[in-house]
mmCIF file with all atom_site columns, C-alpha atoms in Angstrom:
data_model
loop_
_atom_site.group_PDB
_atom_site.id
_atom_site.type_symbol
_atom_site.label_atom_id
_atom_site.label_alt_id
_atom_site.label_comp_id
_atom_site.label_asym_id
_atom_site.label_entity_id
_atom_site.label_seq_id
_atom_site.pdbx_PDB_ins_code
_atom_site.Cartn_x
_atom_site.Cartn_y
_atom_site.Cartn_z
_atom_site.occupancy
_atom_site.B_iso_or_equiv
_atom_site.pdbx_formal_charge
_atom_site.auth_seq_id
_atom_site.auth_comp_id
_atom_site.auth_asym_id
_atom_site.auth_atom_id
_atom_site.pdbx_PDB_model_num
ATOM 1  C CA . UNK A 1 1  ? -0.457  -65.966 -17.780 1.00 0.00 ? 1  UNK A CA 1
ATOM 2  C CA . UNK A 1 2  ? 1.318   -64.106 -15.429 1.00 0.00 ? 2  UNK A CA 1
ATOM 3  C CA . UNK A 1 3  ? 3.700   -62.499 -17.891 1.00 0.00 ? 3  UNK A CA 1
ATOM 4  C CA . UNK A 1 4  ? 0.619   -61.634 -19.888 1.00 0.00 ? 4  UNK A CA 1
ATOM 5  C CA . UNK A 1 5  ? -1.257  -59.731 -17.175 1.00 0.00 ? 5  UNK A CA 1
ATOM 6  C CA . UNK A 1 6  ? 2.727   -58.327 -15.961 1.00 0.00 ? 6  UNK A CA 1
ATOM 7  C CA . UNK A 1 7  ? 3.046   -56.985 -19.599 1.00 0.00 ? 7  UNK A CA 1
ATOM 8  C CA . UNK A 1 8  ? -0.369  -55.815 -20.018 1.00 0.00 ? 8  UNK A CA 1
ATOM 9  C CA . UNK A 1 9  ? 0.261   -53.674 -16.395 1.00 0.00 ? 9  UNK A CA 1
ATOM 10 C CA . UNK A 1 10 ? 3.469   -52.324 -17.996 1.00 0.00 ? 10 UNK A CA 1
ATOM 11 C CA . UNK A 1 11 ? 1.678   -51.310 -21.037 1.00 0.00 ? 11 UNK A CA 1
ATOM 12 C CA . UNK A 1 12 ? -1.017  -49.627 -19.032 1.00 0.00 ? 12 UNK A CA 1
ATOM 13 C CA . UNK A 1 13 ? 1.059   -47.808 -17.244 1.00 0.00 ? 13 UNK A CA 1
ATOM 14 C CA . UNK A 1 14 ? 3.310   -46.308 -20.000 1.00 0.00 ? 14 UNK A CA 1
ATOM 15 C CA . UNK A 1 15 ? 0.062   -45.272 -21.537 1.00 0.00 ? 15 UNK A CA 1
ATOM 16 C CA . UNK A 1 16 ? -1.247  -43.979 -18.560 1.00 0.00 ? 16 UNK A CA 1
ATOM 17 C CA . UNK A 1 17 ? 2.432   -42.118 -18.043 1.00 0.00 ? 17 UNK A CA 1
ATOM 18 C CA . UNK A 1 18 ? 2.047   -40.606 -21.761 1.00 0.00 ? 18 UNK A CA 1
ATOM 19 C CA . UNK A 1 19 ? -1.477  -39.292 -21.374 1.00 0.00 ? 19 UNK A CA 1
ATOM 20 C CA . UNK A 1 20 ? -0.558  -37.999 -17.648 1.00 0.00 ? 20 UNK A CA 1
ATOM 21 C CA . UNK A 1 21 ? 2.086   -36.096 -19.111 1.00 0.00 ? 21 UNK A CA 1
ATOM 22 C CA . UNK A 1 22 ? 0.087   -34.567 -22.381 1.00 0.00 ? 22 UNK A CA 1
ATOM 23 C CA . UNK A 1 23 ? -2.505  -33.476 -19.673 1.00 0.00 ? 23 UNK A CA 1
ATOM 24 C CA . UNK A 1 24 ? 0.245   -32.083 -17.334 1.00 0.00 ? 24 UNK A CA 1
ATOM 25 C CA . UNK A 1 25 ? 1.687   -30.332 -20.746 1.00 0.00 ? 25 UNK A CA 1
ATOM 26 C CA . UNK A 1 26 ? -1.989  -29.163 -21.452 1.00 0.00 ? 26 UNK A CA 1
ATOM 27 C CA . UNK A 1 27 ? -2.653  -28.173 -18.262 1.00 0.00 ? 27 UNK A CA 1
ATOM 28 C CA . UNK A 1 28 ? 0.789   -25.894 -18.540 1.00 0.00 ? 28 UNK A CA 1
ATOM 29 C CA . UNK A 1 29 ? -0.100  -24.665 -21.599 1.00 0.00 ? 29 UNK A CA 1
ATOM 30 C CA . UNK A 1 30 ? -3.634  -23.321 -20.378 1.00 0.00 ? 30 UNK A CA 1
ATOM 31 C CA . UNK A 1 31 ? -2.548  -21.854 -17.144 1.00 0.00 ? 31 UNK A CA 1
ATOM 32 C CA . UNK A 1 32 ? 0.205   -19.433 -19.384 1.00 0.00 ? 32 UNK A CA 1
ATOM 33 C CA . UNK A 1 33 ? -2.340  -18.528 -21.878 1.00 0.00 ? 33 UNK A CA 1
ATOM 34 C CA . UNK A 1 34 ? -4.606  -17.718 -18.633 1.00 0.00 ? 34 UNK A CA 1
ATOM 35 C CA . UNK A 1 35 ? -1.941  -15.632 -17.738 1.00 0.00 ? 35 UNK A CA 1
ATOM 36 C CA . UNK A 1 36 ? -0.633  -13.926 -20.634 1.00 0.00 ? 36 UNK A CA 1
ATOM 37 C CA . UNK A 1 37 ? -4.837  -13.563 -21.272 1.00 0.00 ? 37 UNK A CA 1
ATOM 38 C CA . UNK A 1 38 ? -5.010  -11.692 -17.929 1.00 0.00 ? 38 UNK A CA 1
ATOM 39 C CA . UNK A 1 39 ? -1.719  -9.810  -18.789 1.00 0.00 ? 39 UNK A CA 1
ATOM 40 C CA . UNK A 1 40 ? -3.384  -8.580  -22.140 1.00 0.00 ? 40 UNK A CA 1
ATOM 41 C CA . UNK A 1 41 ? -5.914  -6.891  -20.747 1.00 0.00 ? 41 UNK A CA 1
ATOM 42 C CA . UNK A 1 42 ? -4.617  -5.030  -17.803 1.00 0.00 ? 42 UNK A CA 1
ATOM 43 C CA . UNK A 1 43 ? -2.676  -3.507  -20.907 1.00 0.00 ? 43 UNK A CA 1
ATOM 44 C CA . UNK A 1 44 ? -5.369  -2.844  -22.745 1.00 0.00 ? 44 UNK A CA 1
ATOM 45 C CA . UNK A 1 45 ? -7.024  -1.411  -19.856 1.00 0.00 ? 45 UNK A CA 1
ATOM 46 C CA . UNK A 1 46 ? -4.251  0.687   -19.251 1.00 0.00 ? 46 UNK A CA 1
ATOM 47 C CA . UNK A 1 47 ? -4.264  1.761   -22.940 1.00 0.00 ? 47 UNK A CA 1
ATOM 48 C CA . UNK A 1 48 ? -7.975  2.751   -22.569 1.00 0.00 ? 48 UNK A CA 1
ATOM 49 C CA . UNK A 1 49 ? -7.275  4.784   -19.711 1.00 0.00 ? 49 UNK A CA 1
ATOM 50 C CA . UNK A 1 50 ? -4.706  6.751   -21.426 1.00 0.00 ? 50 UNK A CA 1
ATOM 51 C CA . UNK A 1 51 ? -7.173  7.548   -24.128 1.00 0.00 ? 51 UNK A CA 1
ATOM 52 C CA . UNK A 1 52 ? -9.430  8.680   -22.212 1.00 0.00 ? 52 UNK A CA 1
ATOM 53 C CA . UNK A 1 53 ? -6.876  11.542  -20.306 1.00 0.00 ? 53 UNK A CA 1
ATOM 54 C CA . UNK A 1 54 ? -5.378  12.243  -24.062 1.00 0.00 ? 54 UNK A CA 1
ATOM 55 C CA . UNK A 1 55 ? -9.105  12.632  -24.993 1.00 0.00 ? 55 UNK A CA 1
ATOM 56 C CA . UNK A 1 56 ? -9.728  14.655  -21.938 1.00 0.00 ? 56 UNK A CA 1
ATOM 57 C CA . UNK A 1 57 ? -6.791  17.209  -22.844 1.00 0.00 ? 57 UNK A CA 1
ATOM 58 C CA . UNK A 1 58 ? -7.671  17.214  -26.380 1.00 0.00 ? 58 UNK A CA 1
ATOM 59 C CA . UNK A 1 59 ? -10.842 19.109  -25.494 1.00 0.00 ? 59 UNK A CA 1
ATOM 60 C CA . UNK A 1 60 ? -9.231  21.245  -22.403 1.00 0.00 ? 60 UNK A CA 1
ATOM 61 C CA . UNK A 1 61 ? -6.708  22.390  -25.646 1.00 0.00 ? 61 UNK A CA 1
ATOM 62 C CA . UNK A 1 62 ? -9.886  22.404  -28.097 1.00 0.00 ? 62 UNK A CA 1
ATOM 63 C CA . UNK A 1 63 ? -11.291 24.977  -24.860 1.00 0.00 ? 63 UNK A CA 1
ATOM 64 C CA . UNK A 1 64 ? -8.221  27.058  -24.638 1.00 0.00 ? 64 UNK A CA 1
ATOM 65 C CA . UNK A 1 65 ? -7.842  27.388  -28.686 1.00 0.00 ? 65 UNK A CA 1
ATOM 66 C CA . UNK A 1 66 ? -11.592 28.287  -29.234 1.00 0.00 ? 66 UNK A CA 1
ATOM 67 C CA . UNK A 1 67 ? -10.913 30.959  -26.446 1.00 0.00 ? 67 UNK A CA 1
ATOM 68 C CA . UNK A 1 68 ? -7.829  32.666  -27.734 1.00 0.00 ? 68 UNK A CA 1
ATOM 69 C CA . UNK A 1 69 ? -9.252  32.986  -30.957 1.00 0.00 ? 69 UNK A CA 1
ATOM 70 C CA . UNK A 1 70 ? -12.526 35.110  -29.649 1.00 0.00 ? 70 UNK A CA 1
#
């Protein structure tokens, strides 16, 4: 009976060990998607911003064309 419980433990445990380590991978795999999510859009953040300044001297041009053609 021993042996039976002993290798029952030792089973457990592996299992235990394998799903540990698929949460741990999991885990891992969450946090860098968290960051490269984060990463993502402080670029496209950035990219909005420069829009908005191209946009901005788009029209100051727009401005200084309509009033060199008067």
């Amino acid at each position: 009976m021993t042996s039976e419980s002993d290798r029952r433990l030792r089973i457990g445990t592996v299992i235990d060990r394998e799903i540990f380590l698929k949460i741990k991978k999991n885990w891992r795999q969450a946090a860098r998607y968290r960051i490269e999510r984060n990463e993502a859009l402080i670029r496209v953040q950035e990219l909005e911003d420069q829009v908005a300044d191209l946009e901005g001297e788009i029209e100051e041009l727009e401005t200084e064309l309509r009033l060199m053609s008067f």
